Amino acid sequence: MSSFEFTDADRAFLAREVLPFLPDRIFDAHAHLFCHEHYPADTIPPGLASTPPRLGLAEYAALMEWLHPGGRVVGGLFFGLAFLGDRQANNEFVSAEVNGSAPLAARSRGQMIISPQMDAETILDEARRLGLTGLKCYHTMASATPTWLAPIEAYLPEAHVAAADTLGLTITLHMVRDRALADPINQATIRRYCASYPNMRLILAHAARGFNPWHTIEGIESLRGLENVWFDTSAVTEAGAFEAIVETMGHGKLMYGTDFHVSHIRGRCVAIGDSFHWLYAEEMNLDEKHTSLQPVLIGLESLRSLRLACQRLKLNEQQIEDIFYRNAAALLDIV
Ligand SMILES: [Zn+2]
């Protein structure tokens, strides 16, 4: 089974689990746009090779019909993915897309990939020049090894946060370290950055990297009271982290996101012990003892998990629409 196809299992799952819950208007607060050519020859990471070679707004809009049919997505917060490839070209591409003439562009914003080595002045100049309203850091560009244990400062230096503060930029942060938000070192940095730079708006990706929901459940209290922190739901396929965020920070802080193209890979993430594990259909034995497994797209799994959280928290229609559109629209000044 290859990635990037919409199967009968997906169609049935969408109709049964997602459509009864889905609002008519959706803003995607976490999505990647890129082209294969942004990766040096033969270095396209595994799993990307099966994607279309160009993923701009038009391709994005067409593929989003798999998750939310009927043209529901009206805009998004987009950024590149070529963290170790041609970042400059990827940033230029995102800039051209979100500032271009595609129907989605009017209500979309872009963030710029930044490496920790960049100086703050260059970041500000580039953000202005490219018409991008936020920054996207990522641990793989840190010089610490292994990068997945890096403290936030190693891939989001304080000078970059201070720069974001001067222009009121957003920053999407996918934190790492084993226990994510349950890690006191991560907690302390997030609190310090948000308190010191109130004009910077921090978006904690993947429900504060709550792929293991217990980490967000355990750590969310540490962020209580911070006003300039938000969370996106992207690629999280369990409900617990969403519930913890809404209960502690309020539903106004949670924003729906797909993590496109990850949303279109087949599988899901599960908590295992104090860690988590990605199950990809391509690597699974789909004919187990008693049944035949029918994995669906990660984006569909994530939508069902968000539905579960909203149901258990008894959120009303208005609040669900906030999570799918208004929270992000308010944060990003979208009318
Ligand atoms: Zn992402």
mmCIF file of C-alpha atoms and ligand atoms in Angstrom:
data_model
loop_
_atom_site.group_PDB
_atom_site.id
_atom_site.type_symbol
_atom_site.label_atom_id
_atom_site.label_comp_id
_atom_site.label_asym_id
_atom_site.label_seq_id
_atom_site.Cartn_x
_atom_site.Cartn_y
_atom_site.Cartn_z
ATOM 1 C CA MET A 1 0.000 0.000 0.000
ATOM 2 C CA SER A 2 1.616 3.274 -0.980
ATOM 3 C CA SER A 3 1.164 6.558 0.816
ATOM 4 C CA PHE A 4 -0.697 9.344 -0.861
ATOM 5 C CA GLU A 5 -3.863 7.583 -1.788
ATOM 6 C CA PHE A 6 -7.392 7.880 -0.471
ATOM 7 C CA THR A 7 -8.808 4.412 0.087
ATOM 8 C CA ASP A 8 -12.256 2.964 0.733
ATOM 9 C CA ALA A 9 -11.235 2.533 4.382
ATOM 10 C CA ASP A 10 -10.443 6.262 4.558
ATOM 11 C CA ARG A 11 -13.747 7.145 2.909
ATOM 12 C CA ALA A 12 -15.762 5.024 5.335
ATOM 13 C CA PHE A 13 -13.847 6.351 8.352
ATOM 14 C CA LEU A 14 -14.331 9.949 7.218
ATOM 15 C CA ALA A 15 -18.080 9.458 6.839
ATOM 16 C CA ARG A 16 -18.510 7.600 10.112
ATOM 17 C CA GLU A 17 -16.057 9.270 12.497
ATOM 18 C CA VAL A 18 -15.263 12.729 11.185
ATOM 19 C CA LEU A 19 -17.953 14.338 9.031
ATOM 20 C CA PRO A 20 -20.677 14.398 11.718
ATOM 21 C CA PHE A 21 -18.325 16.522 13.837
ATOM 22 C CA LEU A 22 -16.577 18.707 11.263
ATOM 23 C CA PRO A 23 -17.365 22.461 11.055
ATOM 24 C CA ASP A 24 -17.921 24.097 7.661
ATOM 25 C CA ARG A 25 -15.010 26.501 7.954
ATOM 26 C CA ILE A 26 -11.502 25.353 8.771
ATOM 27 C CA PHE A 27 -8.160 27.094 9.255
ATOM 28 C CA ASP A 28 -5.124 24.825 9.265
ATOM 29 C CA ALA A 29 -2.643 26.179 11.817
ATOM 30 C CA HIS A 30 0.241 23.837 10.910
ATOM 31 C CA ALA A 31 0.998 22.762 7.342
ATOM 32 C CA HIS A 32 4.158 22.340 5.273
ATOM 33 C CA LEU A 33 4.667 23.464 1.673
ATOM 34 C CA PHE A 34 7.727 22.379 -0.276
ATOM 35 C CA CYS A 35 9.074 20.931 -3.490
ATOM 36 C CA HIS A 36 11.327 17.954 -3.950
ATOM 37 C CA GLU A 37 13.832 20.290 -5.530
ATOM 38 C CA HIS A 38 14.350 21.952 -2.136
ATOM 39 C CA TYR A 39 16.254 18.846 -1.139
ATOM 40 C CA PRO A 40 19.680 18.298 -2.649
ATOM 41 C CA ALA A 41 19.685 15.525 -5.249
ATOM 42 C CA ASP A 42 18.928 12.107 -3.763
ATOM 43 C CA THR A 43 18.461 13.397 -0.215
ATOM 44 C CA ILE A 44 14.683 13.460 -0.155
ATOM 45 C CA PRO A 45 13.902 11.954 3.259
ATOM 46 C CA PRO A 46 12.160 8.557 3.421
ATOM 47 C CA GLY A 47 8.395 8.840 3.098
ATOM 48 C CA LEU A 48 8.611 12.053 1.099
ATOM 49 C CA ALA A 49 9.494 10.382 -2.166
ATOM 50 C CA SER A 50 5.884 9.318 -2.722
ATOM 51 C CA THR A 51 4.544 12.861 -2.353
ATOM 52 C CA PRO A 52 3.879 14.967 -5.439
ATOM 53 C CA PRO A 53 7.070 16.838 -6.392
ATOM 54 C CA ARG A 54 5.490 20.242 -5.816
ATOM 55 C CA LEU A 55 3.251 20.890 -2.821
ATOM 56 C CA GLY A 56 2.016 24.461 -3.071
ATOM 57 C CA LEU A 57 -1.337 25.936 -2.083
ATOM 58 C CA ALA A 58 -3.195 24.548 -5.095
ATOM 59 C CA GLU A 59 -1.961 21.004 -4.482
ATOM 60 C CA TYR A 60 -2.592 21.437 -0.765
ATOM 61 C CA ALA A 61 -6.185 22.562 -1.353
ATOM 62 C CA ALA A 62 -6.903 19.602 -3.618
ATOM 63 C CA LEU A 63 -5.439 17.065 -1.186
ATOM 64 C CA MET A 64 -7.306 18.576 1.764
ATOM 65 C CA GLU A 65 -10.523 17.290 0.200
ATOM 66 C CA TRP A 66 -9.504 13.878 1.544
ATOM 67 C CA LEU A 67 -9.754 15.086 5.152
ATOM 68 C CA HIS A 68 -12.384 17.813 4.882
ATOM 69 C CA PRO A 69 -14.426 17.635 1.692
ATOM 70 C CA GLY A 70 -16.407 20.559 0.344
ATOM 71 C CA GLY A 71 -13.730 23.236 0.306
ATOM 72 C CA ARG A 72 -13.895 23.699 4.062
ATOM 73 C CA VAL A 73 -10.278 24.828 4.451
ATOM 74 C CA VAL A 74 -10.185 28.587 3.878
ATOM 75 C CA GLY A 75 -6.616 29.335 4.950
ATOM 76 C CA GLY A 76 -3.636 28.169 6.915
ATOM 77 C CA LEU A 77 -0.368 28.886 8.609
ATOM 78 C CA PHE A 78 2.234 27.449 6.270
ATOM 79 C CA PHE A 79 5.947 26.810 6.473
ATOM 80 C CA GLY A 80 8.622 24.816 4.721
ATOM 81 C CA LEU A 81 9.971 21.398 5.512
ATOM 82 C CA ALA A 82 13.468 21.383 3.993
ATOM 83 C CA PHE A 83 15.151 22.031 7.341
ATOM 84 C CA LEU A 84 18.369 20.368 6.203
ATOM 85 C CA GLY A 85 17.870 21.097 2.518
ATOM 86 C CA ASP A 86 17.657 24.404 0.645
ATOM 87 C CA ARG A 87 15.937 26.389 3.398
ATOM 88 C CA GLN A 88 16.256 29.638 1.510
ATOM 89 C CA ALA A 89 14.497 28.292 -1.565
ATOM 90 C CA ASN A 90 11.822 26.663 0.584
ATOM 91 C CA ASN A 91 11.199 29.954 2.419
ATOM 92 C CA GLU A 92 10.972 31.827 -0.885
ATOM 93 C CA PHE A 93 8.478 29.217 -2.124
ATOM 94 C CA VAL A 94 6.260 29.551 0.965
ATOM 95 C CA SER A 95 6.435 33.332 0.683
ATOM 96 C CA ALA A 96 5.397 33.278 -2.965
ATOM 97 C CA GLU A 97 2.525 30.899 -2.222
ATOM 98 C CA VAL A 98 0.995 32.716 0.762
ATOM 99 C CA ASN A 99 1.465 36.126 -0.842
ATOM 100 C CA GLY A 100 0.329 34.918 -4.269
ATOM 101 C CA SER A 101 -2.982 34.632 -6.065
ATOM 102 C CA ALA A 102 -4.125 31.136 -5.063
ATOM 103 C CA PRO A 103 -7.631 31.256 -3.578
ATOM 104 C CA LEU A 104 -6.348 30.195 -0.165
ATOM 105 C CA ALA A 105 -3.669 32.885 -0.018
ATOM 106 C CA ALA A 106 -5.947 35.694 1.131
ATOM 107 C CA ARG A 107 -6.533 34.052 4.478
ATOM 108 C CA SER A 108 -3.149 32.376 4.858
ATOM 109 C CA ARG A 109 0.063 33.323 6.618
ATOM 110 C CA GLY A 110 3.618 32.036 6.300
ATOM 111 C CA GLN A 111 6.408 31.315 8.710
ATOM 112 C CA MET A 112 10.099 31.297 7.880
ATOM 113 C CA ILE A 113 12.404 28.394 8.654
ATOM 114 C CA ILE A 114 15.214 29.735 10.846
ATOM 115 C CA SER A 115 18.397 27.969 11.844
ATOM 116 C CA PRO A 116 19.916 28.696 15.256
ATOM 117 C CA GLN A 117 23.020 30.047 13.535
ATOM 118 C CA MET A 118 21.185 32.987 11.904
ATOM 119 C CA ASP A 119 21.661 36.404 13.409
ATOM 120 C CA ALA A 120 18.587 38.214 14.629
ATOM 121 C CA GLU A 121 18.928 41.165 12.233
ATOM 122 C CA THR A 122 18.959 38.837 9.223
ATOM 123 C CA ILE A 123 15.860 37.089 10.518
ATOM 124 C CA LEU A 124 13.961 40.364 10.811
ATOM 125 C CA ASP A 125 15.139 41.610 7.410
ATOM 126 C CA GLU A 126 14.208 38.343 5.734
ATOM 127 C CA ALA A 127 10.813 38.096 7.434
ATOM 128 C CA ARG A 128 9.952 41.613 6.234
ATOM 129 C CA ARG A 129 11.298 41.014 2.743
ATOM 130 C CA LEU A 130 9.427 37.734 2.342
ATOM 131 C CA GLY A 131 6.191 38.944 3.909
ATOM 132 C CA LEU A 132 6.247 36.172 6.486
ATOM 133 C CA THR A 133 4.666 36.757 9.886
ATOM 134 C CA GLY A 134 6.269 34.018 11.919
ATOM 135 C CA LEU A 135 9.233 31.745 12.443
ATOM 136 C CA LYS A 136 9.686 27.970 12.359
ATOM 137 C CA CYS A 137 12.581 26.466 14.264
ATOM 138 C CA TYR A 138 13.433 22.770 14.353
ATOM 139 C CA HIS A 139 15.746 20.649 16.447
ATOM 140 C CA THR A 140 17.528 18.970 13.536
ATOM 141 C CA MET A 141 19.337 22.258 12.865
ATOM 142 C CA ALA A 142 20.786 22.397 16.410
ATOM 143 C CA SER A 143 24.463 21.700 16.827
ATOM 144 C CA ALA A 144 23.837 19.658 19.991
ATOM 145 C CA THR A 145 23.839 15.877 19.506
ATOM 146 C CA PRO A 146 21.661 13.982 19.542
ATOM 147 C CA THR A 147 19.388 16.833 18.529
ATOM 148 C CA TRP A 148 16.265 15.120 19.877
ATOM 149 C CA LEU A 149 17.632 15.694 23.391
ATOM 150 C CA ALA A 150 18.458 19.351 22.743
ATOM 151 C CA PRO A 151 17.222 22.050 25.096
ATOM 152 C CA ILE A 152 15.027 24.635 23.366
ATOM 153 C CA GLU A 153 17.823 27.237 23.461
ATOM 154 C CA ALA A 154 19.896 25.052 21.121
ATOM 155 C CA TYR A 155 17.449 25.449 18.248
ATOM 156 C CA LEU A 156 15.539 28.576 19.323
ATOM 157 C CA PRO A 157 18.065 30.989 20.821
ATOM 158 C CA GLU A 158 16.788 33.776 23.036
ATOM 159 C CA ALA A 159 17.960 36.390 20.508
ATOM 160 C CA HIS A 160 15.487 34.942 17.976
ATOM 161 C CA VAL A 161 12.662 35.157 20.478
ATOM 162 C CA ALA A 162 13.621 38.755 21.230
ATOM 163 C CA ALA A 163 13.587 39.484 17.492
ATOM 164 C CA ALA A 164 10.122 37.937 17.150
ATOM 165 C CA ASP A 165 9.003 40.121 20.041
ATOM 166 C CA THR A 166 9.927 43.323 18.208
ATOM 167 C CA LEU A 167 7.644 42.509 15.254
ATOM 168 C CA GLY A 168 5.002 40.462 17.089
ATOM 169 C CA LEU A 169 5.884 37.350 15.121
ATOM 170 C CA THR A 170 4.534 33.895 15.868
ATOM 171 C CA ILE A 171 6.941 31.016 16.474
ATOM 172 C CA THR A 172 5.930 27.396 15.983
ATOM 173 C CA LEU A 173 7.953 25.235 18.345
ATOM 174 C CA HIS A 174 8.078 21.450 18.158
ATOM 175 C CA MET A 175 9.912 20.787 21.407
ATOM 176 C CA VAL A 176 11.986 17.668 21.898
ATOM 177 C CA ARG A 177 13.642 15.811 24.818
ATOM 178 C CA ASP A 178 12.137 12.530 25.968
ATOM 179 C CA ARG A 179 9.373 13.856 28.201
ATOM 180 C CA ALA A 180 8.494 17.018 26.199
ATOM 181 C CA LEU A 181 6.263 19.297 28.314
ATOM 182 C CA ALA A 182 6.793 17.083 31.379
ATOM 183 C CA ASP A 183 10.490 18.019 31.234
ATOM 184 C CA PRO A 184 11.298 20.788 33.759
ATOM 185 C CA ILE A 185 14.020 22.186 31.469
ATOM 186 C CA ASN A 186 11.513 22.658 28.631
ATOM 187 C CA GLN A 187 8.938 24.118 31.027
ATOM 188 C CA ALA A 188 11.388 26.664 32.423
ATOM 189 C CA THR A 189 12.463 27.892 28.970
ATOM 190 C CA ILE A 190 8.912 28.236 27.665
ATOM 191 C CA ARG A 191 7.864 30.187 30.754
ATOM 192 C CA ARG A 192 10.930 32.398 30.599
ATOM 193 C CA TYR A 193 10.572 33.150 26.878
ATOM 194 C CA CYS A 194 6.842 33.872 27.096
ATOM 195 C CA ALA A 195 7.134 36.033 30.206
ATOM 196 C CA SER A 196 10.154 38.002 28.939
ATOM 197 C CA TYR A 197 8.807 38.562 25.407
ATOM 198 C CA PRO A 198 5.049 39.154 25.681
ATOM 199 C CA ASN A 199 4.718 40.422 22.105
ATOM 200 C CA MET A 200 6.078 37.140 20.702
ATOM 201 C CA ARG A 201 3.338 34.535 20.190
ATOM 202 C CA LEU A 202 4.446 30.965 20.799
ATOM 203 C CA ILE A 203 2.628 28.022 19.205
ATOM 204 C CA LEU A 204 3.523 24.672 20.764
ATOM 205 C CA ALA A 205 3.214 22.189 17.922
ATOM 206 C CA HIS A 206 1.625 18.762 18.261
ATOM 207 C CA ALA A 207 -0.282 19.636 21.451
ATOM 208 C CA ALA A 208 3.042 20.576 23.093
ATOM 209 C CA ARG A 209 4.494 17.459 21.462
ATOM 210 C CA GLY A 210 1.931 15.394 23.268
ATOM 211 C CA PHE A 211 2.395 12.328 21.064
ATOM 212 C CA ASN A 212 2.436 10.587 24.407
ATOM 213 C CA PRO A 213 -0.535 12.438 25.960
ATOM 214 C CA TRP A 214 0.730 11.822 29.487
ATOM 215 C CA HIS A 215 3.602 14.225 28.954
ATOM 216 C CA THR A 216 1.241 17.115 28.188
ATOM 217 C CA ILE A 217 -1.157 16.031 30.933
ATOM 218 C CA GLU A 218 1.687 16.055 33.455
ATOM 219 C CA GLY A 219 3.302 19.291 32.292
ATOM 220 C CA ILE A 220 0.476 21.588 31.226
ATOM 221 C CA GLU A 221 0.016 23.076 34.695
ATOM 222 C CA SER A 222 3.469 24.645 34.353
ATOM 223 C CA LEU A 223 2.112 26.969 31.643
ATOM 224 C CA ARG A 224 -1.017 28.091 33.448
ATOM 225 C CA GLY A 225 -1.511 31.838 33.268
ATOM 226 C CA LEU A 226 0.755 32.471 30.254
ATOM 227 C CA GLU A 227 -1.143 34.566 27.739
ATOM 228 C CA ASN A 228 1.121 34.364 24.681
ATOM 229 C CA VAL A 229 1.169 30.598 24.212
ATOM 230 C CA TRP A 230 -1.044 28.525 21.889
ATOM 231 C CA PHE A 231 -1.140 24.874 20.849
ATOM 232 C CA ASP A 232 -1.824 23.135 17.552
ATOM 233 C CA THR A 233 -3.386 19.690 17.229
ATOM 234 C CA SER A 234 -1.288 18.562 14.262
ATOM 235 C CA ALA A 235 -0.541 14.850 13.823
ATOM 236 C CA VAL A 236 -1.572 13.975 17.377
ATOM 237 C CA THR A 237 -3.693 10.836 17.297
ATOM 238 C CA GLU A 238 -4.723 10.493 20.949
ATOM 239 C CA ALA A 239 -7.194 12.709 22.821
ATOM 240 C CA GLY A 240 -5.585 13.177 26.238
ATOM 241 C CA ALA A 241 -3.247 16.050 25.402
ATOM 242 C CA PHE A 242 -6.083 18.035 23.757
ATOM 243 C CA GLU A 243 -8.224 17.556 26.855
ATOM 244 C CA ALA A 244 -5.450 18.687 29.200
ATOM 245 C CA ILE A 245 -4.796 21.836 27.138
ATOM 246 C CA VAL A 246 -8.450 22.841 26.991
ATOM 247 C CA GLU A 247 -9.008 22.148 30.688
ATOM 248 C CA THR A 248 -5.951 24.045 31.909
ATOM 249 C CA MET A 249 -5.403 26.794 29.300
ATOM 250 C CA GLY A 250 -8.928 27.184 27.916
ATOM 251 C CA HIS A 251 -10.320 26.096 24.558
ATOM 252 C CA GLY A 252 -9.258 29.441 23.045
ATOM 253 C CA LYS A 253 -5.643 28.301 23.048
ATOM 254 C CA LEU A 254 -6.097 25.163 20.950
ATOM 255 C CA MET A 255 -5.915 25.426 17.144
ATOM 256 C CA TYR A 256 -6.624 22.718 14.621
ATOM 257 C CA GLY A 257 -3.717 21.804 12.368
ATOM 258 C CA THR A 258 -2.990 18.957 9.976
ATOM 259 C CA ASP A 259 0.818 18.774 9.706
ATOM 260 C CA PHE A 260 0.273 18.301 5.962
ATOM 261 C CA HIS A 261 1.899 16.228 4.317
ATOM 262 C CA VAL A 262 2.173 14.050 7.448
ATOM 263 C CA SER A 263 -1.637 14.090 7.575
ATOM 264 C CA HIS A 264 -1.647 12.106 4.349
ATOM 265 C CA ILE A 265 0.600 9.298 5.545
ATOM 266 C CA ARG A 266 -1.189 6.146 6.661
ATOM 267 C CA GLY A 267 -0.807 5.105 10.293
ATOM 268 C CA ARG A 268 -0.911 6.647 13.740
ATOM 269 C CA CYS A 269 1.168 7.433 16.808
ATOM 270 C CA VAL A 270 0.650 5.586 20.084
ATOM 271 C CA ALA A 271 1.916 6.108 23.615
ATOM 272 C CA ILE A 272 4.117 3.235 24.775
ATOM 273 C CA GLY A 273 5.289 3.412 28.369
ATOM 274 C CA ASP A 274 6.906 6.808 28.876
ATOM 275 C CA SER A 275 7.575 7.182 25.141
ATOM 276 C CA PHE A 276 5.662 7.030 21.870
ATOM 277 C CA HIS A 277 5.878 5.126 18.640
ATOM 278 C CA TRP A 278 4.797 5.844 15.068
ATOM 279 C CA LEU A 279 3.001 2.994 13.344
ATOM 280 C CA TYR A 280 3.201 3.291 9.576
ATOM 281 C CA ALA A 281 0.967 1.080 7.459
ATOM 282 C CA GLU A 282 3.813 0.370 5.078
ATOM 283 C CA GLU A 283 5.784 -1.231 7.904
ATOM 284 C CA MET A 284 2.927 -3.124 9.566
ATOM 285 C CA ASN A 285 1.778 -6.707 9.223
ATOM 286 C CA LEU A 286 -1.798 -5.947 8.198
ATOM 287 C CA ASP A 287 -3.010 -9.549 8.467
ATOM 288 C CA GLU A 288 -2.907 -10.258 12.169
ATOM 289 C CA LYS A 289 -4.276 -13.372 13.845
ATOM 290 C CA HIS A 290 -7.943 -12.575 14.022
ATOM 291 C CA THR A 291 -8.529 -9.635 11.753
ATOM 292 C CA SER A 292 -7.261 -7.653 8.830
ATOM 293 C CA LEU A 293 -5.998 -4.220 9.877
ATOM 294 C CA GLN A 294 -7.252 -1.222 7.943
ATOM 295 C CA PRO A 295 -5.076 1.743 8.902
ATOM 296 C CA VAL A 296 -6.299 5.166 7.764
ATOM 297 C CA LEU A 297 -4.584 8.491 7.192
ATOM 298 C CA ILE A 298 -2.903 10.129 10.177
ATOM 299 C CA GLY A 299 -4.978 13.246 9.530
ATOM 300 C CA LEU A 300 -8.183 11.260 9.922
ATOM 301 C CA GLU A 301 -6.944 9.597 13.111
ATOM 302 C CA SER A 302 -6.101 13.023 14.496
ATOM 303 C CA LEU A 303 -9.555 14.386 13.669
ATOM 304 C CA ARG A 304 -11.204 11.469 15.459
ATOM 305 C CA SER A 305 -9.030 12.071 18.526
ATOM 306 C CA LEU A 306 -9.973 15.746 18.534
ATOM 307 C CA ARG A 307 -13.605 14.761 18.248
ATOM 308 C CA LEU A 308 -13.242 12.494 21.274
ATOM 309 C CA ALA A 309 -11.672 15.293 23.317
ATOM 310 C CA CYS A 310 -14.417 17.753 22.340
ATOM 311 C CA GLN A 311 -17.098 15.203 23.210
ATOM 312 C CA ARG A 312 -15.655 14.284 26.589
ATOM 313 C CA LEU A 313 -15.165 17.958 27.476
ATOM 314 C CA LYS A 314 -18.736 18.681 26.312
ATOM 315 C CA LEU A 315 -17.604 21.589 24.143
ATOM 316 C CA ASN A 316 -20.447 23.278 22.302
ATOM 317 C CA GLU A 317 -20.620 23.963 18.569
ATOM 318 C CA GLN A 318 -19.291 27.485 18.991
ATOM 319 C CA GLN A 319 -16.245 26.291 20.922
ATOM 320 C CA ILE A 320 -15.500 23.611 18.341
ATOM 321 C CA GLU A 321 -15.661 26.258 15.609
ATOM 322 C CA ASP A 322 -13.216 28.341 17.637
ATOM 323 C CA ILE A 323 -10.716 25.477 17.633
ATOM 324 C CA PHE A 324 -11.149 24.919 13.900
ATOM 325 C CA TYR A 325 -11.100 28.563 12.832
ATOM 326 C CA ARG A 326 -11.607 31.541 15.133
ATOM 327 C CA ASN A 327 -8.712 30.963 17.552
ATOM 328 C CA ALA A 328 -6.189 30.986 14.730
ATOM 329 C CA ALA A 329 -7.954 33.800 12.866
ATOM 330 C CA ALA A 330 -7.736 35.986 15.972
ATOM 331 C CA LEU A 331 -4.093 35.123 16.600
ATOM 332 C CA LEU A 332 -3.069 35.787 12.997
ATOM 333 C CA ASP A 333 -5.302 38.828 12.359
ATOM 334 C CA ILE A 334 -7.342 37.146 9.639
ATOM 335 C CA VAL A 335 -10.665 38.727 8.762
HETATM 336 ZN ZN ZN B 1 5.105 19.785 11.057
#
